[in-house]
Amino acid sequence: MNTKNTIRSLVLCFFCIVKINAQEILTIEDAVKIALENNYEIKIASNNLNIDKTNVSSGNAGMLPVVTASVVDNNGIQNLSQTRSDGTVNSLDNAKNSSLNYGVGLDWTIFDGFKMFAKLDQLKELQKLGETQLKLTIISKISNLNTVYFQLVNQQQQLAALDTTIEISNQRLTLAKNRFTIGKASKLEVLNAQVDLNTDKTNQLRQKESYANTKILLNQVMARDSKIEFKVVDDIAVDKSLLLPELTALAEKQNPELETQIINQRISELQLKQIKGERYPTVNLTTGYVFSESKSGLGFTTQSSAQGLNYGFKASLNLFDGFTQNRNEKIAKMEIDNAKLAIDQQNQKLNSQLTAYYQTYLTNLELIDLEYENEAIAKQNLEITVDKFRIGTITTLEFRTAQLNYINAKVNYSNAQFQAKLTEILLKELAGSLTF
């Protein structure tokens, strides 16, 4: 019998270990790695960048010649009649006529007012824009991931706090029942303890629902199966070393939205160069090797053929186009002005956001220390209250008040850490220094 009990215990332990291992501990680093590999928007932005890279080529800028091969074969059947100058008439029914032309031709624009060079530089800037858009997408998604992850940590901590309060409420109910049994408490004290315990259980169920929904949301952000079970680390480590001047300097160098506006200005300037290129002549070189053959059923020449090299050049210059050139240049210059204004606007917005978030960040750091101290005091107060309740020197209302104060202090401390972490994430996102 002892052997059977031992085996049963081992089996139960094994299944408990399997169940515990099934709940993987997901760190923020692992979550970021999974999101970078799976997130659909990041994949789309990456593919768009590959498109921009592919477009950067001399041929796409118009610098290389265009070589074409062509074949033209024409055939016909006609009833022909010819009258010569001497009055002789020749006629032929169902006369067959055919012509065949084939060859290779080359067309090369060797000068277009430097537009092709500006076009190539513009393509390179578009590639940089794609890189910046990918960076912006990644930082945005990683910021969102961090927010949801630490929201889940916060809810996990609150769930632990509610577990603690249920444990305390159970102890209170047991004490109330014991006191009622020996005649030192009324039935009302037992009922109040039971009601408070049920209230705590209700709050726990609601918190479990919120925790489960946030876990599903985190799986969604990581673009993986929403049913995958996991737990997060039970800690919110806040970086308390952030300085506003350093964040501002970083933002001016690597904020993706600001980088986007700067690149857009360069693209507008290169667009103006291309438009100004229309004022210069365009020179094209053409060459080709052609073979032609023709057959005719009637005429002075019934068959002919030719082959050889063709070459030449073409130059053109726009002399007047109804002032379209002037209008296009004016519009391009206004686009550059708009791009500069967008940079100034983004700088102002960036500085305002950094200043506001940093002030909130400092406030949240102070709240962390304050709520930590408040939790320690509330815990000490609860311990004293429990001891007094055991010997019956305080009322149930006083006990409940001390209990709620302690739980609220734990929740407030967790919320203070979470809010400080949120502002840290936002500041690093604006500075472009959010690690991934």
Short mmCIF file of C-alpha atoms in Angstrom, two decimals:
data_model
loop_
_atom_site.label_atom_id
_atom_site.label_comp_id
_atom_site.label_asym_id
_atom_site.label_seq_id
_atom_site.Cartn_x
_atom_site.Cartn_y
_atom_site.Cartn_z
CA MET A 1 0.00 0.00 0.00
CA ASN A 2 2.87 2.35 0.83
CA THR A 3 4.46 1.59 -2.54
CA LYS A 4 1.23 2.42 -4.36
CA ASN A 5 0.91 5.70 -2.50
CA THR A 6 4.50 6.57 -3.38
CA ILE A 7 3.88 5.88 -7.08
CA ARG A 8 0.72 7.96 -7.02
CA SER A 9 2.58 10.84 -5.40
CA LEU A 10 5.33 10.67 -8.02
CA VAL A 11 2.78 10.68 -10.84
CA LEU A 12 0.98 13.69 -9.35
CA CYS A 13 4.27 15.54 -8.95
CA PHE A 14 5.15 14.77 -12.57
CA PHE A 15 1.90 16.19 -13.87
CA CYS A 16 2.26 19.24 -11.65
CA ILE A 17 5.74 19.87 -13.04
CA VAL A 18 4.47 19.49 -16.63
CA LYS A 19 1.67 21.93 -15.95
CA ILE A 20 4.06 24.47 -14.44
CA ASN A 21 6.49 24.15 -17.34
CA ALA A 22 3.64 24.67 -19.80
CA GLN A 23 3.38 28.22 -18.45
CA GLU A 24 6.44 29.73 -20.08
CA ILE A 25 7.95 32.81 -18.50
CA LEU A 26 7.93 35.39 -21.28
CA THR A 27 10.51 38.15 -20.84
CA ILE A 28 10.22 41.49 -22.61
CA GLU A 29 13.30 40.60 -24.69
CA ASP A 30 11.67 37.37 -25.88
CA ALA A 31 8.43 39.21 -26.65
CA VAL A 32 10.29 41.78 -28.75
CA LYS A 33 12.13 39.06 -30.64
CA ILE A 34 8.89 37.22 -31.44
CA ALA A 35 7.19 40.46 -32.56
CA LEU A 36 10.09 41.38 -34.87
CA GLU A 37 9.87 37.97 -36.50
CA ASN A 38 6.09 37.73 -36.78
CA ASN A 39 4.47 41.18 -36.85
CA TYR A 40 2.68 41.70 -40.17
CA GLU A 41 3.13 45.47 -40.38
CA ILE A 42 6.88 45.09 -39.84
CA LYS A 43 7.01 42.49 -42.60
CA ILE A 44 5.07 44.77 -44.97
CA ALA A 45 7.37 47.72 -44.20
CA SER A 46 10.38 45.46 -44.76
CA ASN A 47 9.03 44.38 -48.15
CA ASN A 48 8.39 48.01 -49.09
CA LEU A 49 12.00 48.79 -48.23
CA ASN A 50 13.16 45.97 -50.50
CA ILE A 51 11.08 47.51 -53.29
CA ASP A 52 12.78 50.87 -52.72
CA LYS A 53 16.20 49.21 -52.79
CA THR A 54 15.35 47.45 -56.04
CA ASN A 55 14.33 50.75 -57.63
CA VAL A 56 17.74 52.31 -56.97
CA SER A 57 19.49 51.63 -60.29
CA SER A 58 21.07 53.56 -63.14
CA GLY A 59 18.60 52.05 -65.56
CA ASN A 60 15.59 53.22 -63.54
CA ALA A 61 17.10 56.72 -63.50
CA GLY A 62 17.33 56.73 -67.31
CA MET A 63 21.13 56.57 -67.57
CA LEU A 64 21.40 53.38 -69.59
CA PRO A 65 20.52 52.77 -73.24
CA VAL A 66 17.41 50.94 -74.37
CA VAL A 67 18.04 48.07 -76.78
CA THR A 68 15.13 46.53 -78.67
CA ALA A 69 14.82 43.72 -81.16
CA SER A 70 11.96 43.82 -83.67
CA VAL A 71 10.51 41.65 -86.40
CA VAL A 72 7.81 42.87 -88.82
CA ASP A 73 6.38 40.44 -91.37
CA ASN A 74 3.64 41.67 -93.74
CA ASN A 75 1.93 39.52 -96.37
CA GLY A 76 -0.88 40.15 -98.81
CA ILE A 77 -2.76 38.67 -101.78
CA GLN A 78 -4.13 41.16 -104.34
CA ASN A 79 -5.46 41.41 -107.88
CA LEU A 80 -3.03 43.84 -109.55
CA SER A 81 -3.25 45.88 -112.77
CA GLN A 82 -0.53 48.25 -114.05
CA THR A 83 -0.55 50.53 -117.12
CA ARG A 84 2.88 51.57 -118.30
CA SER A 85 3.77 54.82 -120.08
CA ASP A 86 3.87 53.04 -123.46
CA GLY A 87 0.27 51.91 -123.04
CA THR A 88 1.13 48.32 -122.12
CA VAL A 89 -1.18 46.89 -119.51
CA ASN A 90 -0.03 44.17 -117.08
CA SER A 91 -2.41 42.46 -114.74
CA LEU A 92 -2.16 39.56 -112.32
CA ASP A 93 -4.79 37.93 -110.15
CA ASN A 94 -4.00 36.62 -106.66
CA ALA A 95 -0.59 38.26 -106.69
CA LYS A 96 1.36 37.60 -103.51
CA ASN A 97 3.22 40.45 -101.82
CA SER A 98 5.41 40.12 -98.74
CA SER A 99 7.88 42.18 -96.74
CA LEU A 100 10.11 41.16 -93.84
CA ASN A 101 12.03 43.54 -91.62
CA TYR A 102 14.01 42.60 -88.55
CA GLY A 103 16.93 43.93 -86.59
CA VAL A 104 18.27 45.37 -83.35
CA GLY A 105 18.07 49.03 -82.37
CA LEU A 106 19.63 51.11 -79.60
CA ASP A 107 18.30 54.38 -78.20
CA TRP A 108 20.41 56.19 -75.60
CA THR A 109 19.76 59.54 -73.96
CA ILE A 110 23.23 60.90 -73.26
CA PHE A 111 22.12 64.28 -71.96
CA ASP A 112 18.81 65.44 -70.49
CA GLY A 113 19.79 68.51 -68.49
CA PHE A 114 21.20 66.44 -65.60
CA LYS A 115 17.72 65.10 -64.79
CA MET A 116 18.93 61.50 -64.74
CA PHE A 117 21.49 62.26 -62.01
CA ALA A 118 18.90 64.03 -59.89
CA LYS A 119 16.54 61.09 -60.46
CA LEU A 120 19.16 58.60 -59.22
CA ASP A 121 19.78 60.70 -56.10
CA GLN A 122 16.03 60.89 -55.57
CA LEU A 123 15.75 57.11 -55.74
CA LYS A 124 18.47 56.85 -53.10
CA GLU A 125 16.58 59.26 -50.88
CA LEU A 126 13.42 57.20 -51.36
CA GLN A 127 15.38 54.18 -50.16
CA LYS A 128 16.41 56.14 -47.06
CA LEU A 129 12.77 57.11 -46.62
CA GLY A 130 11.84 53.43 -46.76
CA GLU A 131 14.48 52.64 -44.14
CA THR A 132 13.10 55.39 -41.92
CA GLN A 133 9.54 54.15 -42.39
CA LEU A 134 10.65 50.65 -41.41
CA LYS A 135 12.39 52.05 -38.35
CA LEU A 136 9.28 54.06 -37.46
CA THR A 137 7.09 50.98 -37.83
CA ILE A 138 9.42 48.88 -35.69
CA ILE A 139 9.75 51.49 -32.94
CA SER A 140 5.98 52.06 -32.94
CA LYS A 141 5.23 48.35 -32.67
CA ILE A 142 7.91 47.74 -30.04
CA SER A 143 6.57 50.69 -28.03
CA ASN A 144 3.07 49.23 -28.25
CA LEU A 145 4.43 45.82 -27.28
CA ASN A 146 6.22 47.26 -24.24
CA THR A 147 3.06 49.06 -23.18
CA VAL A 148 0.91 45.94 -23.39
CA TYR A 149 3.59 43.77 -21.78
CA PHE A 150 4.01 45.97 -18.70
CA GLN A 151 0.26 46.47 -18.54
CA LEU A 152 0.07 42.71 -18.19
CA VAL A 153 2.77 42.78 -15.49
CA ASN A 154 0.76 45.45 -13.67
CA GLN A 155 -2.41 43.36 -13.86
CA GLN A 156 -0.51 40.29 -12.71
CA GLN A 157 0.68 42.23 -9.67
CA GLN A 158 -2.85 43.43 -8.96
CA LEU A 159 -4.09 39.88 -9.26
CA ALA A 160 -1.50 38.83 -6.66
CA ALA A 161 -2.71 41.67 -4.42
CA LEU A 162 -6.28 40.39 -4.71
CA ASP A 163 -5.08 36.87 -3.88
CA THR A 164 -3.56 38.33 -0.74
CA THR A 165 -6.75 40.11 0.26
CA ILE A 166 -8.78 36.93 -0.24
CA GLU A 167 -6.36 35.09 2.00
CA ILE A 168 -6.78 37.77 4.65
CA SER A 169 -10.57 37.72 4.24
CA ASN A 170 -10.56 33.95 4.68
CA GLN A 171 -8.59 34.33 7.91
CA ARG A 172 -11.02 36.97 9.07
CA LEU A 173 -14.00 34.72 8.31
CA THR A 174 -12.40 31.82 10.18
CA LEU A 175 -11.71 34.02 13.20
CA ALA A 176 -15.27 35.37 13.11
CA LYS A 177 -16.70 31.85 13.04
CA ASN A 178 -14.49 30.74 15.91
CA ARG A 179 -15.45 33.79 17.94
CA PHE A 180 -19.14 33.15 17.17
CA THR A 181 -18.77 29.50 18.23
CA ILE A 182 -17.39 30.41 21.64
CA GLY A 183 -19.92 33.21 22.04
CA LYS A 184 -17.57 36.18 21.74
CA ALA A 185 -19.06 37.51 18.47
CA SER A 186 -22.48 37.87 16.92
CA LYS A 187 -23.78 36.20 13.78
CA LEU A 188 -23.66 39.66 12.15
CA GLU A 189 -19.85 39.67 12.36
CA VAL A 190 -19.73 36.33 10.52
CA LEU A 191 -22.11 37.54 7.84
CA ASN A 192 -20.13 40.75 7.30
CA ALA A 193 -16.94 38.75 6.92
CA GLN A 194 -18.63 36.46 4.40
CA VAL A 195 -19.97 39.40 2.38
CA ASP A 196 -16.53 41.04 2.26
CA LEU A 197 -14.95 37.76 1.17
CA ASN A 198 -17.48 37.39 -1.65
CA THR A 199 -16.78 40.99 -2.71
CA ASP A 200 -13.07 40.22 -2.87
CA LYS A 201 -13.73 37.10 -4.94
CA THR A 202 -15.86 39.14 -7.35
CA ASN A 203 -13.06 41.65 -7.79
CA GLN A 204 -10.64 38.80 -8.34
CA LEU A 205 -12.82 37.30 -11.10
CA ARG A 206 -13.02 40.64 -12.87
CA GLN A 207 -9.28 41.10 -12.58
CA LYS A 208 -8.69 37.59 -13.97
CA GLU A 209 -10.86 38.46 -16.97
CA SER A 210 -8.91 41.66 -17.60
CA TYR A 211 -5.64 39.76 -17.22
CA ALA A 212 -6.73 37.09 -19.69
CA ASN A 213 -7.87 39.66 -22.27
CA THR A 214 -4.58 41.56 -22.00
CA LYS A 215 -2.70 38.30 -22.47
CA ILE A 216 -4.67 37.68 -25.67
CA LEU A 217 -3.85 41.22 -26.82
CA LEU A 218 -0.14 40.65 -26.20
CA ASN A 219 -0.23 37.46 -28.26
CA GLN A 220 -1.95 39.43 -31.01
CA VAL A 221 0.76 42.12 -30.96
CA MET A 222 3.36 39.35 -31.26
CA ALA A 223 1.30 37.90 -34.16
CA ARG A 224 1.07 34.44 -32.67
CA ASP A 225 -1.73 32.12 -31.57
CA SER A 226 -3.89 33.93 -29.03
CA LYS A 227 -4.38 30.68 -27.07
CA ILE A 228 -0.70 30.30 -26.18
CA GLU A 229 -0.37 30.35 -22.39
CA PHE A 230 2.48 32.14 -20.65
CA LYS A 231 3.35 34.27 -17.63
CA VAL A 232 5.31 37.49 -17.52
CA VAL A 233 8.03 38.46 -15.09
CA ASP A 234 6.66 39.93 -11.88
CA ASP A 235 8.71 43.11 -11.97
CA ILE A 236 8.56 46.56 -13.59
CA ALA A 237 12.08 47.95 -13.76
CA VAL A 238 11.97 51.68 -14.45
CA ASP A 239 14.99 53.44 -15.93
CA LYS A 240 15.50 56.38 -13.54
CA SER A 241 18.54 57.82 -15.34
CA LEU A 242 16.81 59.63 -18.23
CA LEU A 243 17.83 63.27 -18.76
CA LEU A 244 15.90 65.74 -20.89
CA PRO A 245 18.92 67.34 -22.69
CA GLU A 246 20.21 63.91 -23.73
CA LEU A 247 16.77 62.83 -24.92
CA THR A 248 16.39 66.05 -26.92
CA ALA A 249 19.78 65.61 -28.56
CA LEU A 250 18.98 62.01 -29.49
CA ALA A 251 15.58 62.99 -30.87
CA GLU A 252 17.13 65.62 -33.15
CA LYS A 253 19.42 62.95 -34.62
CA GLN A 254 17.30 59.82 -34.81
CA ASN A 255 13.61 60.49 -34.30
CA PRO A 256 12.03 58.64 -37.27
CA GLU A 257 9.27 61.19 -37.87
CA LEU A 258 11.77 64.06 -37.94
CA GLU A 259 14.05 62.03 -40.21
CA THR A 260 11.11 61.49 -42.54
CA GLN A 261 10.47 65.24 -42.85
CA ILE A 262 14.17 65.95 -43.52
CA ILE A 263 14.29 63.30 -46.24
CA ASN A 264 11.08 64.68 -47.77
CA GLN A 265 12.79 68.07 -48.05
CA ARG A 266 15.72 66.50 -49.93
CA ILE A 267 13.30 64.69 -52.25
CA SER A 268 11.53 67.99 -52.98
CA GLU A 269 14.85 69.68 -53.76
CA LEU A 270 15.82 66.90 -56.15
CA GLN A 271 12.41 67.15 -57.79
CA LEU A 272 13.11 70.83 -58.47
CA LYS A 273 16.43 69.88 -60.07
CA GLN A 274 14.63 67.50 -62.42
CA ILE A 275 12.12 70.17 -63.37
CA LYS A 276 14.88 72.69 -64.05
CA GLY A 277 16.51 70.13 -66.31
CA GLU A 278 13.67 70.71 -68.76
CA ARG A 279 15.33 74.03 -69.67
CA TYR A 280 18.29 72.19 -71.20
CA PRO A 281 18.35 70.34 -74.52
CA THR A 282 17.89 66.59 -74.71
CA VAL A 283 20.34 64.61 -76.83
CA ASN A 284 19.66 61.05 -77.96
CA LEU A 285 21.90 58.65 -79.83
CA THR A 286 20.28 56.01 -82.05
CA THR A 287 21.78 53.09 -83.89
CA GLY A 288 20.74 49.70 -85.14
CA TYR A 289 21.36 46.90 -87.57
CA VAL A 290 18.41 46.14 -89.86
CA PHE A 291 17.68 43.47 -92.49
CA SER A 292 14.76 43.91 -94.91
CA GLU A 293 13.37 41.80 -97.71
CA SER A 294 10.36 42.37 -99.95
CA LYS A 295 8.66 40.40 -102.72
CA SER A 296 6.04 41.60 -105.18
CA GLY A 297 4.02 39.61 -107.70
CA LEU A 298 3.99 42.43 -110.26
CA GLY A 299 6.08 45.52 -111.00
CA PHE A 300 9.46 46.61 -112.16
CA THR A 301 11.08 45.02 -109.09
CA THR A 302 9.68 41.71 -107.93
CA GLN A 303 12.24 41.12 -105.14
CA SER A 304 14.59 43.28 -103.12
CA SER A 305 16.65 42.94 -99.96
CA ALA A 306 18.86 45.19 -97.85
CA GLN A 307 20.88 45.03 -94.66
CA GLY A 308 23.16 47.40 -92.85
CA LEU A 309 23.87 49.72 -89.93
CA ASN A 310 21.80 52.79 -89.12
CA TYR A 311 23.01 55.52 -86.78
CA GLY A 312 22.31 59.10 -85.89
CA PHE A 313 21.39 61.49 -83.11
CA LYS A 314 18.48 63.66 -82.12
CA ALA A 315 18.52 66.89 -80.15
CA SER A 316 15.50 68.83 -78.93
CA LEU A 317 14.97 71.94 -76.86
CA ASN A 318 11.74 73.28 -75.45
CA LEU A 319 11.44 76.90 -76.57
CA PHE A 320 7.94 77.69 -75.34
CA ASP A 321 5.35 75.56 -73.55
CA GLY A 322 2.78 78.10 -72.44
CA PHE A 323 4.73 78.98 -69.26
CA THR A 324 4.31 75.43 -67.96
CA GLN A 325 8.01 75.29 -67.06
CA ASN A 326 7.79 78.43 -64.91
CA ARG A 327 4.65 77.18 -63.21
CA ASN A 328 6.21 73.78 -62.41
CA GLU A 329 9.32 75.41 -60.94
CA LYS A 330 7.24 77.73 -58.73
CA ILE A 331 5.20 74.78 -57.45
CA ALA A 332 8.38 72.77 -56.76
CA LYS A 333 9.85 75.68 -54.76
CA MET A 334 6.65 75.94 -52.71
CA GLU A 335 6.88 72.20 -52.03
CA ILE A 336 10.38 72.78 -50.65
CA ASP A 337 9.07 75.59 -48.44
CA ASN A 338 6.33 73.29 -47.17
CA ALA A 339 8.92 70.61 -46.41
CA LYS A 340 10.96 73.12 -44.36
CA LEU A 341 7.85 74.20 -42.48
CA ALA A 342 7.04 70.54 -41.78
CA ILE A 343 10.51 70.11 -40.26
CA ASP A 344 10.04 73.15 -38.02
CA GLN A 345 6.58 71.92 -37.03
CA GLN A 346 7.90 68.46 -36.21
CA ASN A 347 10.75 69.94 -34.15
CA GLN A 348 8.34 72.06 -32.15
CA LYS A 349 5.98 69.15 -31.61
CA LEU A 350 8.86 66.88 -30.61
CA ASN A 351 10.27 69.33 -28.07
CA SER A 352 6.82 69.94 -26.58
CA GLN A 353 6.13 66.23 -26.22
CA LEU A 354 9.54 65.55 -24.70
CA THR A 355 9.15 68.36 -22.17
CA ALA A 356 5.64 67.32 -21.16
CA TYR A 357 6.39 63.60 -20.94
CA TYR A 358 9.60 64.25 -19.01
CA GLN A 359 7.74 66.29 -16.42
CA THR A 360 5.25 63.43 -16.06
CA TYR A 361 8.18 61.01 -15.85
CA LEU A 362 9.72 62.95 -12.93
CA THR A 363 6.37 63.09 -11.16
CA ASN A 364 5.89 59.35 -11.58
CA LEU A 365 9.36 58.66 -10.15
CA GLU A 366 8.42 60.62 -7.04
CA LEU A 367 5.13 58.74 -6.83
CA ILE A 368 6.98 55.42 -6.90
CA ASP A 369 8.93 56.34 -3.77
CA LEU A 370 5.84 57.74 -2.08
CA GLU A 371 3.66 54.71 -2.86
CA TYR A 372 6.44 52.33 -1.80
CA GLU A 373 6.61 54.02 1.57
CA ASN A 374 2.82 54.07 1.81
CA GLU A 375 2.64 50.32 1.11
CA ALA A 376 5.14 49.59 3.88
CA ILE A 377 3.12 51.67 6.34
CA ALA A 378 -0.17 50.06 5.27
CA LYS A 379 1.36 46.59 5.67
CA GLN A 380 2.57 47.37 9.17
CA ASN A 381 -0.82 48.81 10.05
CA LEU A 382 -2.57 45.68 8.77
CA GLU A 383 -0.32 43.38 10.80
CA ILE A 384 -1.13 45.32 13.97
CA THR A 385 -4.83 45.32 13.08
CA VAL A 386 -4.87 41.53 12.54
CA ASP A 387 -3.29 40.97 15.95
CA LYS A 388 -5.84 43.25 17.60
CA PHE A 389 -8.69 41.57 15.76
CA ARG A 390 -7.58 38.17 17.06
CA ILE A 391 -7.90 39.37 20.65
CA GLY A 392 -11.11 41.26 19.84
CA THR A 393 -9.98 44.82 20.64
CA ILE A 394 -11.09 46.37 17.30
CA THR A 395 -14.25 46.26 15.24
CA THR A 396 -14.73 44.46 11.94
CA LEU A 397 -15.11 47.83 10.23
CA GLU A 398 -11.67 48.89 11.43
CA PHE A 399 -10.25 45.57 10.27
CA ARG A 400 -11.81 45.92 6.83
CA THR A 401 -10.55 49.50 6.53
CA ALA A 402 -6.97 48.44 7.30
CA GLN A 403 -7.27 45.54 4.88
CA LEU A 404 -8.52 47.73 2.02
CA ASN A 405 -5.87 50.36 2.77
CA TYR A 406 -3.14 47.75 2.41
CA ILE A 407 -4.54 46.34 -0.84
CA ASN A 408 -5.06 49.80 -2.30
CA ALA A 409 -1.50 50.72 -1.33
CA LYS A 410 -0.16 47.66 -3.15
CA VAL A 411 -2.25 48.47 -6.23
CA ASN A 412 -1.23 52.13 -6.15
CA TYR A 413 2.45 51.18 -5.91
CA SER A 414 2.08 48.87 -8.90
CA ASN A 415 0.21 51.55 -10.85
CA ALA A 416 2.90 54.13 -10.05
CA GLN A 417 5.58 51.81 -11.43
CA PHE A 418 3.49 51.13 -14.52
CA GLN A 419 2.82 54.82 -15.21
CA ALA A 420 6.51 55.63 -14.81
CA LYS A 421 7.37 52.82 -17.20
CA LEU A 422 4.86 54.15 -19.73
CA THR A 423 6.45 57.61 -19.73
CA GLU A 424 9.90 56.02 -20.00
CA ILE A 425 8.74 54.07 -23.08
CA LEU A 426 7.21 57.21 -24.64
CA LEU A 427 10.37 59.26 -24.04
CA LYS A 428 12.60 56.59 -25.57
CA GLU A 429 10.23 56.21 -28.50
CA LEU A 430 10.41 59.96 -29.21
CA ALA A 431 14.19 59.91 -28.85
CA GLY A 432 14.42 56.96 -31.23
CA SER A 433 16.39 55.04 -28.62
CA LEU A 434 13.86 52.32 -27.81
CA THR A 435 15.98 49.19 -28.00
CA PHE A 436 14.94 46.35 -30.25
#
